């Protein structure tokens, strides 16, 4: 699902940034450009950061 329409960044891409160690909006912006234009997606990105920070490694890596 697209989170950042302006930059065409998906939730998967943002989660990837978080898994790589991004822990702030700025780091997400630097890593994939999400949230650097109109900023409409910033709230959702922050929410993802909070959710991922609380959750232990999720199921997506089980293969
Ligand atoms: S929707 Fe992300 S910067 Fe516009």
Coordinates of N, CA, C and O and ligand atoms in Angstrom, one line a residue:
X1 N 0.8 -1.2 0.0 CA 0.0 0.0 0.0 C 0.9 1.3 0.0 O 1.9 1.3 0.7
X2 N 0.5 2.2 -0.8 CA 1.3 3.4 -0.9 C 1.0 4.3 0.4 O -0.2 4.5 0.7
X3 N 2.0 4.7 1.0 CA 1.9 5.6 2.1 C 2.1 7.1 1.7 O 1.4 8.0 2.0
X4 N 3.2 7.2 1.0 CA 3.6 8.6 0.5 C 3.3 8.6 -1.0 O 4.0 8.1 -1.8
X5 N 2.2 9.3 -1.3 CA 1.8 9.4 -2.7 C 2.8 10.3 -3.5 O 3.1 10.0 -4.7
X6 N 3.2 11.4 -2.9 CA 4.1 12.3 -3.6 C 5.3 11.6 -4.1 O 5.8 11.9 -5.2
X7 N 5.9 10.8 -3.3 CA 7.2 10.1 -3.6 C 7.0 8.7 -4.0 O 8.0 8.0 -4.3
X8 N 5.8 8.2 -4.0 CA 5.5 6.8 -4.4 C 6.2 5.8 -3.5 O 6.8 4.8 -4.0
X9 N 6.1 6.0 -2.2 CA 6.8 5.1 -1.2 C 5.7 4.3 -0.5 O 4.7 4.8 0.0
X10 N 5.9 3.0 -0.5 CA 5.0 2.0 0.1 C 5.3 1.8 1.5 O 6.3 2.1 2.0
X11 N 4.3 1.2 2.2 CA 4.5 0.8 3.6 C 5.6 -0.2 3.8 O 6.4 -0.1 4.7
X12 N 5.8 -1.1 2.8 CA 6.9 -2.0 2.8 C 8.2 -1.3 2.8 O 9.1 -1.7 3.6
X13 N 8.3 -0.3 2.0 CA 9.6 0.4 1.9 C 9.9 1.1 3.2 O 11.1 1.1 3.7
X14 N 8.9 1.7 3.8 CA 9.1 2.4 5.1 C 9.5 1.4 6.2 O 10.4 1.7 7.0
X15 N 8.8 0.3 6.2 CA 9.1 -0.7 7.2 C 10.5 -1.2 7.0 O 11.2 -1.6 8.0
X16 N 11.0 -1.3 5.8 CA 12.3 -1.7 5.5 C 13.3 -0.7 6.1 O 14.3 -1.1 6.7
X17 N 13.0 0.5 5.9 CA 13.9 1.6 6.5 C 13.9 1.4 8.1 O 15.0 1.5 8.7
X18 N 12.8 1.1 8.6 CA 12.7 1.0 10.1 C 13.5 -0.3 10.5 O 14.3 -0.2 11.5
X19 N 13.4 -1.3 9.7 CA 14.2 -2.5 10.1 C 15.7 -2.3 9.9 O 16.5 -2.9 10.6
X20 N 16.0 -1.4 9.0 CA 17.5 -1.1 8.8 C 18.0 -0.2 9.9 O 19.2 0.2 9.9
X21 N 17.1 0.3 10.8 CA 17.5 1.1 11.9 C 17.0 2.5 12.0 O 17.3 3.3 12.9
X22 N 16.2 2.9 11.0 CA 15.6 4.3 11.1 C 14.7 4.4 12.3 O 13.9 3.5 12.5
X23 N 14.9 5.4 13.1 CA 14.0 5.5 14.3 C 13.4 6.9 14.4 O 12.9 7.3 15.5
X24 N 13.5 7.7 13.4 CA 12.9 9.0 13.4 C 12.4 9.4 12.0 O 12.8 8.8 11.0
X25 N 11.5 10.3 12.0 CA 11.0 10.8 10.7 C 12.1 11.2 9.8 O 12.1 10.9 8.6
X26 N 13.0 11.9 10.3 CA 14.1 12.4 9.5 C 14.9 11.3 8.9 O 15.3 11.4 7.7
X27 N 15.1 10.3 9.6 CA 15.9 9.1 9.0 C 15.1 8.4 7.9 O 15.6 8.0 6.9
X28 N 13.8 8.4 8.1 CA 12.9 7.8 7.1 C 13.0 8.7 5.8 O 13.1 8.2 4.7
X29 N 12.9 10.0 6.0 CA 13.0 10.9 4.9 C 14.3 10.8 4.2 O 14.3 10.8 2.9
X30 N 15.4 10.7 4.9 CA 16.7 10.6 4.3 C 16.8 9.3 3.5 O 17.4 9.2 2.5
X31 N 16.2 8.2 4.1 CA 16.4 6.9 3.5 C 15.6 6.7 2.3 O 16.0 6.0 1.3
X32 N 14.3 7.2 2.2 CA 13.5 6.9 1.1 C 12.7 8.0 0.5 O 11.8 7.9 -0.4
X33 N 12.9 9.2 1.1 CA 12.2 10.4 0.6 C 10.8 10.6 1.0 O 10.1 11.6 0.7
X34 N 10.2 9.5 1.6 CA 8.8 9.7 2.1 C 8.6 10.8 3.0 O 9.5 11.0 3.9
X35 N 7.6 11.6 2.9 CA 7.3 12.7 3.8 C 8.1 13.9 3.5 O 8.2 14.8 4.4
X36 N 8.7 14.0 2.4 CA 9.5 15.2 2.1 C 8.8 16.2 1.2 O 9.4 17.3 0.9
X37 N 7.6 16.0 0.8 CA 6.9 16.9 -0.1 C 5.8 17.6 0.6 O 6.0 18.5 1.4
X38 N 4.5 17.1 0.4 CA 3.4 17.8 1.0 C 3.2 17.5 2.5 O 2.5 18.2 3.1
X39 N 3.8 16.5 3.0 CA 3.8 16.1 4.4 C 2.5 15.5 4.8 O 2.3 15.2 6.0
X40 N 1.6 15.2 3.9 CA 0.3 14.6 4.3 C 0.5 13.2 4.9 O -0.3 12.7 5.7
X41 N 1.6 12.5 4.6 CA 1.8 11.2 5.0 C 2.6 11.1 6.4 O 2.8 10.0 6.9
X42 N 3.1 12.2 6.8 CA 3.9 12.3 8.0 C 3.3 11.6 9.2 O 4.0 10.9 9.9
X43 N 2.0 11.9 9.4 CA 1.4 11.3 10.6 C 1.4 9.8 10.5 O 1.7 9.1 11.5
X44 N 1.1 9.2 9.3 CA 1.1 7.8 9.2 C 2.6 7.2 9.4 O 2.7 6.2 10.0
X45 N 3.5 7.9 8.9 CA 4.9 7.5 9.1 C 5.3 7.4 10.5 O 5.9 6.5 11.0
X46 N 4.9 8.5 11.3 CA 5.2 8.5 12.7 C 4.5 7.4 13.4 O 5.0 6.7 14.3
X47 N 3.3 7.1 13.0 CA 2.5 6.0 13.6 C 3.2 4.6 13.3 O 3.3 3.8 14.2
X48 N 3.8 4.5 12.1 CA 4.5 3.3 11.8 C 5.8 3.1 12.6 O 6.1 2.1 13.1
X49 N 6.4 4.3 12.8 CA 7.6 4.2 13.7 C 7.3 3.8 15.1 O 8.0 3.0 15.7
X50 N 6.2 4.3 15.6 CA 5.8 4.0 17.0 C 5.4 2.5 17.1 O 5.8 1.8 18.0
X51 N 4.6 2.1 16.1 CA 4.2 0.7 16.1 C 5.4 -0.3 16.0 O 5.5 -1.3 16.7
X52 N 6.3 0.0 15.1 CA 7.4 -0.9 14.9 C 8.4 -0.9 16.1 O 9.0 -1.9 16.4
X53 N 8.5 0.3 16.7 CA 9.4 0.4 17.9 C 8.9 -0.5 19.0 O 9.6 -1.0 19.8
X54 N 7.5 -0.6 19.1 CA 7.0 -1.4 20.2 C 7.0 -2.9 19.9 O 7.0 -3.7 20.8
X55 N 6.8 -3.2 18.6 CA 6.7 -4.6 18.2 C 8.0 -5.3 18.1 O 9.0 -4.7 17.5
X56 N 8.1 -6.5 18.6 CA 9.3 -7.3 18.3 C 9.3 -7.6 16.8 O 8.3 -7.4 16.1
X57 N 10.4 -8.2 16.3 CA 10.5 -8.5 14.9 C 9.3 -9.3 14.5 O 8.9 -10.3 15.1
X58 N 8.6 -8.8 13.4 CA 7.4 -9.4 13.0 C 7.6 -10.6 12.1 O 8.7 -11.0 11.7
X59 N 6.5 -11.1 11.6 CA 6.5 -12.4 10.9 C 7.1 -12.3 9.5 O 7.4 -13.3 8.9
X60 N 7.3 -11.1 8.9 CA 7.7 -11.0 7.5 C 9.1 -11.6 7.2 O 9.4 -11.8 6.1
X61 N 9.9 -11.8 8.3 CA 11.2 -12.4 8.0 C 11.2 -13.9 8.1 O 12.3 -14.5 7.9
X62 N 10.1 -14.5 8.4 CA 10.0 -16.0 8.6 C 9.9 -16.6 7.2 O 8.8 -16.7 6.6
X63 N 10.9 -17.1 6.6 CA 10.8 -17.8 5.3 C 11.7 -19.0 5.2 O 12.6 -19.2 5.9
Ligands
LIG1 S1 2.1 12.2 0.5 FE1 4.1 12.0 1.4 S2 5.0 13.9 1.0 FE2 3.1 14.1 0.1

